[in-house]
C-alpha cells in the first residue's frame, strides 16, 4: 500500500461497505479425532510454514456430519489457533456446532448445496446474516488498494500508469505493472512482480520471505533487484542481461537472472 | 471552463518562469483572457520577466491574508490587455501560502479568466506543492540532462498522487513535456540527452522543444516575454507550443541541427 491512500482518508467518508471475494483455504475434515487432525495438519504446515503462518482458514464439517461423526468445535478451534492459523469461519455445521463457533467469535458460512439436514435448516437464518458479517470482518485487515490500481484477484495489484521516481508501491500479493518503473521508484510485493515496461527502479519480490517469488520484466535496467532479501545492485548486473527481457528467481539462496 | 496550468520541473534554473511568461503571453495574444501567478514567494521573479516590477503594489500573500482584493493585486500587462499578472511577495516565505487561501483565489480567478498559469517554484516543498495542487494541466519543463530529467520524473509522481485530482479520484492532470535549452549540436556530440532519450525515460507527450538561445536572456533582461520576439527561434518555439496546446497541429522544429547554405554545401561544420 502506498502512502497516498492514507491521505485520502482525510478527504473521503471514513467508511464504506464494499463486497469482495477472497480465496481462503478451507479445511475439510473427514475424521473427528482432534489429535490425528492436529498431527496431519502440522505435517502440512511444515511443508509451507510461510504460507500457513497467520493464514485465515474456514473449516468444513459437512462431510463429518453426513457421516454422523460429532466433533467438539471449541477444541477444534483452539487446536487450529494453537498451530498459528486464524479460523475465520465454520461451514456445514449443525446448529449446536454453529452456536459453539459463534461463541468463540467464528462466523458461520452457509453451504449452498446442503439443505437436507434439519439442523442446518434451523440455522440458516443465523448462518446467512453471520456470513455477511463475517465477510465484512474479513475486509478490515485487507489494505485498500492505491486509487490508480485495480484489484484483479484477491491479492493481485495491477498498475497501468508509470511508477515515477520517489513513488513506493507495496502489494500484499502479486504486483503487475503495465508501464515503466522509473529510476528512484521502489516496488515491493509479497508475491511475484511483473513489469511490462522498462524496470529502472528498485524491485523487491517476496518481501515477507517467500523464496518462490519471481520478478519478470521486459527490459531490465533496475537499480536493485531482490527476492526474499537476496539482492543484487545495478553494478552486479552484467551486460548480457541488461536491457533484456528476463526473469529473476532464487536458486540455492542465489539470484538467477535468465532471459525469457 | 477555465483551465489551470502549472509550469513545474522540480529542478531550478530550467526555465519555468521564462516558460510561464511566454505561454501566458501566447495564450493572451490568441485572445484568451489569461492570468499568470508567481508562486515563488520570497524569490519574486515573474514580474521582472514580465517587465511589471515597478507597478507591483499588492501581491499574492496580501490577497490570501485579505489585505487586498484580487482586483487590486492583479497587474494588467502593458503589451496585451488580455493578460494579468499576480506577483509573489518578496518579503515573505512560502509558509505564508495556505491551501485554502490558494484554492479560494483560484476559484475567484476561474470566474473571469480562461487560463490561469501557475509559475511553480523549484523543489517539491510547500510552494511547488500548492502551485500544482489545483492544476488541470501540467507543463513539465526539462533540460536535456540527467538530473533535470530525474527531478521531472519525481514531480510527475507527485502530480499523479498528491494533486487534488488524484486525491479526489478525478481524471488525472494532463501532463506535457517541454524540453528547454536544447542544443542539437551538443546532442550530436553526445554532450546532451536527445529528445528520444528524454522521452524514453519520461514517456510523456512532447509539447515542444525550446532551443538554447541568446534571445531568452535578452528578453529576460529587457522584461519582455521571449514569445514577443517573433524573429527569435525561442520565441517561435513558444508560439508553436501555445498553438499545439490549443489543438493546432504543428510539426516539431529545433530538434535537428540548423544547416545553413554552407552547412548543406560542406556537410555540417
Coordinates of C-alpha atoms in Angstrom, one line a residue, chain A residues 151-260:
Chain A
X151 CA -7.9 -5.3 -7.9
X152 CA -7.6 -8.2 -10.3
X153 CA -7.9 -11.1 -8.0
X154 CA -7.9 -11.1 -4.2
X155 CA -4.2 -10.4 -3.8
X156 CA -3.0 -9.1 -7.2
X157 CA -2.4 -5.4 -7.7
X158 CA -2.5 -4.0 -11.3
X159 CA -1.0 -0.6 -12.2
X160 CA -1.4 0.9 -15.6
X161 CA 0.4 4.2 -15.1
X162 CA 4.2 4.7 -14.8
X163 CA 5.6 4.4 -11.3
X164 CA 7.6 7.6 -11.0
X165 CA 10.8 8.4 -9.2
X166 CA 10.2 8.7 -5.5
X167 CA 7.0 6.6 -5.5
X168 CA 6.7 3.5 -3.5
X169 CA 4.2 0.7 -4.3
X170 CA 3.5 -2.2 -1.9
X171 CA 1.4 -5.2 -2.9
X172 CA 0.4 -7.8 -0.4
X173 CA 0.2 -10.3 -3.2
X174 CA 1.4 -10.2 -6.8
X175 CA 2.2 -6.9 -8.5
X176 CA 1.6 -6.3 -12.2
X177 CA 2.8 -3.1 -13.8
X178 CA 1.9 -2.4 -17.4
X179 CA 4.1 0.7 -17.7
X180 CA 7.6 1.7 -16.8
X181 CA 9.1 1.9 -13.3
X182 CA 11.4 4.9 -13.2
X183 CA 14.8 5.2 -11.6
X184 CA 14.3 6.2 -8.0
X185 CA 11.0 4.4 -7.7
X186 CA 10.5 1.4 -5.4
X187 CA 8.1 -1.5 -6.0
X188 CA 7.6 -4.2 -3.3
X189 CA 5.4 -7.3 -3.4
X190 CA 4.9 -10.2 -1.1
X191 CA 4.4 -12.3 -4.2
X192 CA 5.7 -12.0 -7.8
X193 CA 6.4 -8.8 -9.7
X194 CA 5.7 -8.4 -13.4
X195 CA 6.8 -5.2 -15.2
X196 CA 5.8 -4.9 -18.8
X197 CA 7.8 -1.7 -19.4
X198 CA 11.3 -0.7 -18.5
X199 CA 12.3 -1.5 -15.0
X200 CA 14.7 1.2 -13.9
X201 CA 13.9 1.5 -10.2
X202 CA 14.2 -1.0 -7.3
X203 CA 12.1 -4.1 -7.4
X204 CA 11.7 -6.4 -4.3
X205 CA 9.7 -9.5 -4.6
X206 CA 8.8 -12.0 -1.8
X207 CA 9.4 -9.3 0.8
X208 CA 7.8 -11.4 3.6
X209 CA 10.2 -14.2 2.9
X210 CA 8.6 -16.0 0.0
X211 CA 11.6 -17.6 -1.7
X212 CA 9.4 -18.9 -4.5
X213 CA 8.6 -15.4 -5.7
X214 CA 10.0 -14.2 -9.0
X215 CA 10.5 -11.0 -10.9
X216 CA 9.6 -10.8 -14.6
X217 CA 10.4 -7.7 -16.6
X218 CA 10.5 -6.9 -20.3
X219 CA 13.5 -4.5 -20.0
X220 CA 15.9 -4.9 -17.1
X221 CA 17.7 -1.7 -16.1
X222 CA 17.0 -1.9 -12.4
X223 CA 18.9 -0.2 -9.6
X224 CA 18.3 -3.1 -7.4
X225 CA 16.5 -6.4 -7.6
X226 CA 15.7 -8.6 -4.5
X227 CA 13.9 -11.8 -3.8
X228 CA 13.2 -12.7 -0.2
X229 CA 16.0 -10.5 0.9
X230 CA 18.6 -11.8 -1.5
X231 CA 19.6 -8.8 -3.6
X232 CA 21.8 -7.6 -6.5
X233 CA 22.5 -4.0 -7.3
X234 CA 22.8 -2.5 -10.7
X235 CA 26.6 -2.8 -10.7
X236 CA 26.3 -6.6 -10.2
X237 CA 24.2 -7.0 -13.4
X238 CA 26.3 -8.0 -16.4
X239 CA 25.8 -6.7 -19.9
X240 CA 24.2 -9.9 -21.1
X241 CA 21.1 -9.4 -19.0
X242 CA 20.9 -5.6 -19.1
X243 CA 18.1 -4.1 -21.4
X244 CA 16.8 -7.7 -21.9
X245 CA 13.5 -9.3 -21.1
X246 CA 14.4 -11.5 -18.1
X247 CA 13.0 -13.5 -15.2
X248 CA 14.7 -13.5 -11.8
X249 CA 14.3 -16.2 -9.3
X250 CA 16.1 -17.8 -6.3
X251 CA 18.1 -21.0 -6.5
X252 CA 20.1 -22.1 -3.5
X253 CA 20.0 -18.7 -2.0
X254 CA 21.4 -17.1 -5.1
X255 CA 19.6 -14.9 -7.5
X256 CA 19.4 -16.3 -11.0
X257 CA 18.7 -13.9 -13.9
X258 CA 17.6 -15.7 -17.1
X259 CA 16.3 -14.4 -20.3
X260 CA 12.7 -15.2 -21.3

